Amino acid sequence: MLALTPEEVVARLTLEEKASLTSGSSFWFTQGVARAGIPEVMLTDGPHGVRKQRGGADHVGLADSEPATCFPPAVALGSTFDPDLLERVGAALGEEAAAQGVGVLLGPGINIKRSPLCGRNFEYLSEDPVVSGVLGAALVRGLQSQGVGASLKHFAANNQEADRMRVSADVDERPLREIYLRGFQRVVTEAEPWTLMCSYNKINGTYASQNRWLLTDVLRDEWGFRGLVMSDWGAVDDRVAGVAAGLDLEMPSSEGRTDAEIVAAVRAGSLEEAVLDVAATRVVDLVQKTLRRDGHASSGSAHGAADGYDVDAHHALAREVAARSVVLLENDGILPLAPSTRVAAIGAFAAQPRYQGAGSSLINPTRLDSALDGLREHAAEGAVTYAAGFLLGEADSSSPTADELVREAVAVAAASEVAVLFIGLPAELESEGYDRADIELPVEQLALLDAVADANPRVVVVLSNGGVVRVGDVTKRSAAVVEAWLLGQAGGTAVADVLYGAVNPSGRLAETIPHRLQDSPAYLDFPGEHGHVRYGEGLFVGYRWYDARDVDVAHPFGHGLSYTTFEYSELSVTPDAEGLAVSVTVTNTGERDGREVVQVYTRLASSEVARPLRELKAFASVALAAGESRVFELRVARADLACWDIRSGAWVVEGGSYSVEVGASSRDIRVRATVPVAGDEVAVPLTLDSSLDEVMADPEAAEIVRHGLSRFLEDPDMVKLIGSAPVGRILGFPGTGVVPAEVGAQLERLNAERGLG
Ligand code: BGC
C-alpha cells in the first residue's frame, strides 16, 4: 500500500470501508481494511510515558500497562523552560513508543492553566501560551524524530475537568486566539504534529468535535494543518456533523454504530462522499507514516516486549530532567546541604514518592527512586534518619496513631541539624476527571510542619503537588522551600541532587503561585454552571491578571532561585522586518556554575486595545560557569507582537513605542529598552455605522461626510459629545441637507477603491 498515494488507496475503498476506516476498531487501535492491505495503528497515552495497556483495556488507566519510563509530567517539564531538553524527552518517548509498536503517542497536552483548580493541571505546561507553544513544539519534534506521531491535545479551551464532556467554554475571540489557541497555533505551524486531538467540551456552544470554525477554518485554512484530527475518547456527539466539520477519526470504536450513520448520511445526500474521502485519506496518510518508520506495520500487539530501548539511559534522562524541573522558591542559605549534615527526612512522601497524576496518563514505571534513596546517595554514612510523620493511604489496626507519628518526627528533627520535610497533595486530590475544591495543603501536614519547626527551625520543605498550593503557612515556618511538583520515576533522587547542590536549581515557575485562591483570575467564573463556563477574565490569565490588577502574589510567574546569582546588562533591542532582535549580557556573579532562564517581556503602554501590562515573548535557559559573562541573542517574532483584531479578523501589529523588559521573572525585570515598532495597516471599511471620530480620522472619508456634518463640526464641544455616534445617525438628523444613503454609497465606493468591498 506504500506504493500508492493515500488518495489512490481511498479511491479503491467502498463507502462502508471508508466509514469504518475513520473510526477505531477498539480502545487503542484504528480500524484496518485487510482487503486493501491497510493495517490498524496503535494509539497510546501519553503524554509523559508510554501507557500501553496489557490485556483488557479499561481506558481510565486502572488496568495494568507495560512498564515504561515515567518521565516528569508536564507541570515539571514546563518549569525547565528548556526546549532542547524537552526535545530529548520527546525523542526518548518516541524510542519507547516505537519499541512497543505504538504508532501515535497521545500528547503533548498544552491547555492553558486557567485556574489552579483544574484537576489536570499536572498534565499541562503553563499559564502562558508562548511557554506552552515553544515547549509543546519541542516535545512534538523529539517524538516525531523517531517516526512516532504526536497527538497535540486537547483542542481547545479544555481548561477544567468539571462537566468536561458537555460544558461550553464561552470565550471571546481575542482571548481565544491570543491565549487559548496561540500555543496550538505555534506547535501546528512549527512542529507539524501528525495528529491533533479535539477536546470533549463545546467552544462557544459548539462541540469541539463538530466545530467547523475550529477544525477547518482556523486549524486548516488559517494554520495550514495537514495532519489528522481525532476525537478525544468519547468526544463525538454527532459523528456526521463531526466529519462535515473536519473530524477525521472517531476514537475509540463505536462498534459500527456511527459507521452506519455515516453510510446512511452519504446515501441520503446529507454528507458529501468527497468529505468522507478526505477524512479517509488522512487516516491512510497516518497509516503510511507509521509504516514508513521501520518498514513494517506499527500495529503492535497488546502484549509486546517491554524494552528495546536503553532502560537505564532513559531513567538517567528522567533524573536529569526532573532535577532541571525543581523550582527553589525560598532559601535563606540553608541549601545546599553538606554531605556531613545530620538530616532528618520527615514525611511519608520521602519514602513513598508522589511522582505522577491519576487518569489516562498513569504510567507503570520501569523503576522508582525515593527521596530517601537520593538523600542517602549524597549524605555521609548514617547522616540521614527518617520519620514518616503522617500516613498516606488507609490506616489499619497496626498503623501508628497520628500523635505517635508526629512525636517520632519531632524527636528525629530535634536530634538533627536540618529537618527536610516532604509534604504535598495526596494522590486522590488531583486527577483527570475532577477538579480540586481548594489549593490547600492537608491540615495535618501543616500541623506536622509546625511541630517540627518548633523542635528545630532549620526546616527545608519539599513540596509534591501537580497543581499549585498555597504556600503562605509553609514559608512562615521554613528556611527553604523547594517546589518539586510531580517529577516522574526518578524524582526522588533528582530532588536530592538539588538539595545537595549536585545540580544547581534552574527551574522557574511556569505558573503564578497566588497568595489565595480568591486572588486567581477565574475565581468567580470557575467551573461555571448549567453547562456554561464564562471566561470572564478575558485576556487576563495567570500573571497577566495579577499584574494588571496589581495583586501581590506568593511567587510570580518565572520565579526560581539558584545557588548562584546572575546579573543582566547591556540590553540592546533592534526592530527589523521579522520582529525584534534582543541582545543581553548575563553574568554569573556567584561561585557556582548555574543556569538562568532569561525572560523577555514586551509591553505597549499606549495601546488602543486592552492589553496585559507585560507579556512573555521569548526565553532561553542558559548555562553559565561561575564568574562567566556572555552575550545572548533572543528573537521576538513579529507575529508574537500581534493582537487579534476583531474588526478585520486578522492578526495585527499595533505600531508604537514598545518597552522590552528582560529579567529573571515577570516581577524581577533587570534591564529595559524602548523601541519603535511600525504598525500593520488595518483595513477596516468605513460605513454609515462607523463613528464620527473614526470617519474624521480618515481624510478621504472625512471629505465625503463633511458637507452634511458641517453644522456639528464647527463646535468642538459638540464633536466631543457625538464623536462616538455612528455618522449615519447624525446625518439622519433634521437639517443636515443630505440623504444618508447617498453618503453611504459614496463611502462604499471609497471602500471598493481600497479593495475593501
Ligand atoms: C483523555 C485523553 C486521553 C484519552 C485516551 C481521555 O479521557 O482526555 O487525554 O488521551 O482519554 O486515554
XYZ file of C-alpha atoms and ligand atoms in Angstrom, residues 28 45 51 59 106 120 123 153-154 158 164 197 200 232-233 360 432, ligand 1:
29
model
C -6.476 1.704 21.235
C -1.285 7.566 26.078
C 0.972 3.642 28.625
C -9.179 3.145 29.308
C -1.375 10.767 22.746
C -5.427 18.054 35.121
C -0.646 17.346 32.576
C -4.305 17.828 22.790
C -6.924 18.845 23.901
C -10.460 22.379 27.776
C -15.752 18.410 30.706
C -6.961 15.519 19.424
C -14.620 16.971 24.842
C -10.837 12.616 22.441
C -12.068 9.278 23.738
C -5.227 8.300 31.429
C -8.157 13.644 35.432
C -8.287 11.886 27.853
C -7.175 11.946 26.825
C -6.601 10.582 26.610
C -7.706 9.650 26.168
C -7.239 8.239 25.936
C -9.304 10.822 27.506
O -10.184 10.626 28.578
O -8.924 13.130 27.954
O -6.172 12.830 27.260
O -5.571 10.646 25.658
O -8.696 9.601 27.184
O -6.928 7.630 27.139
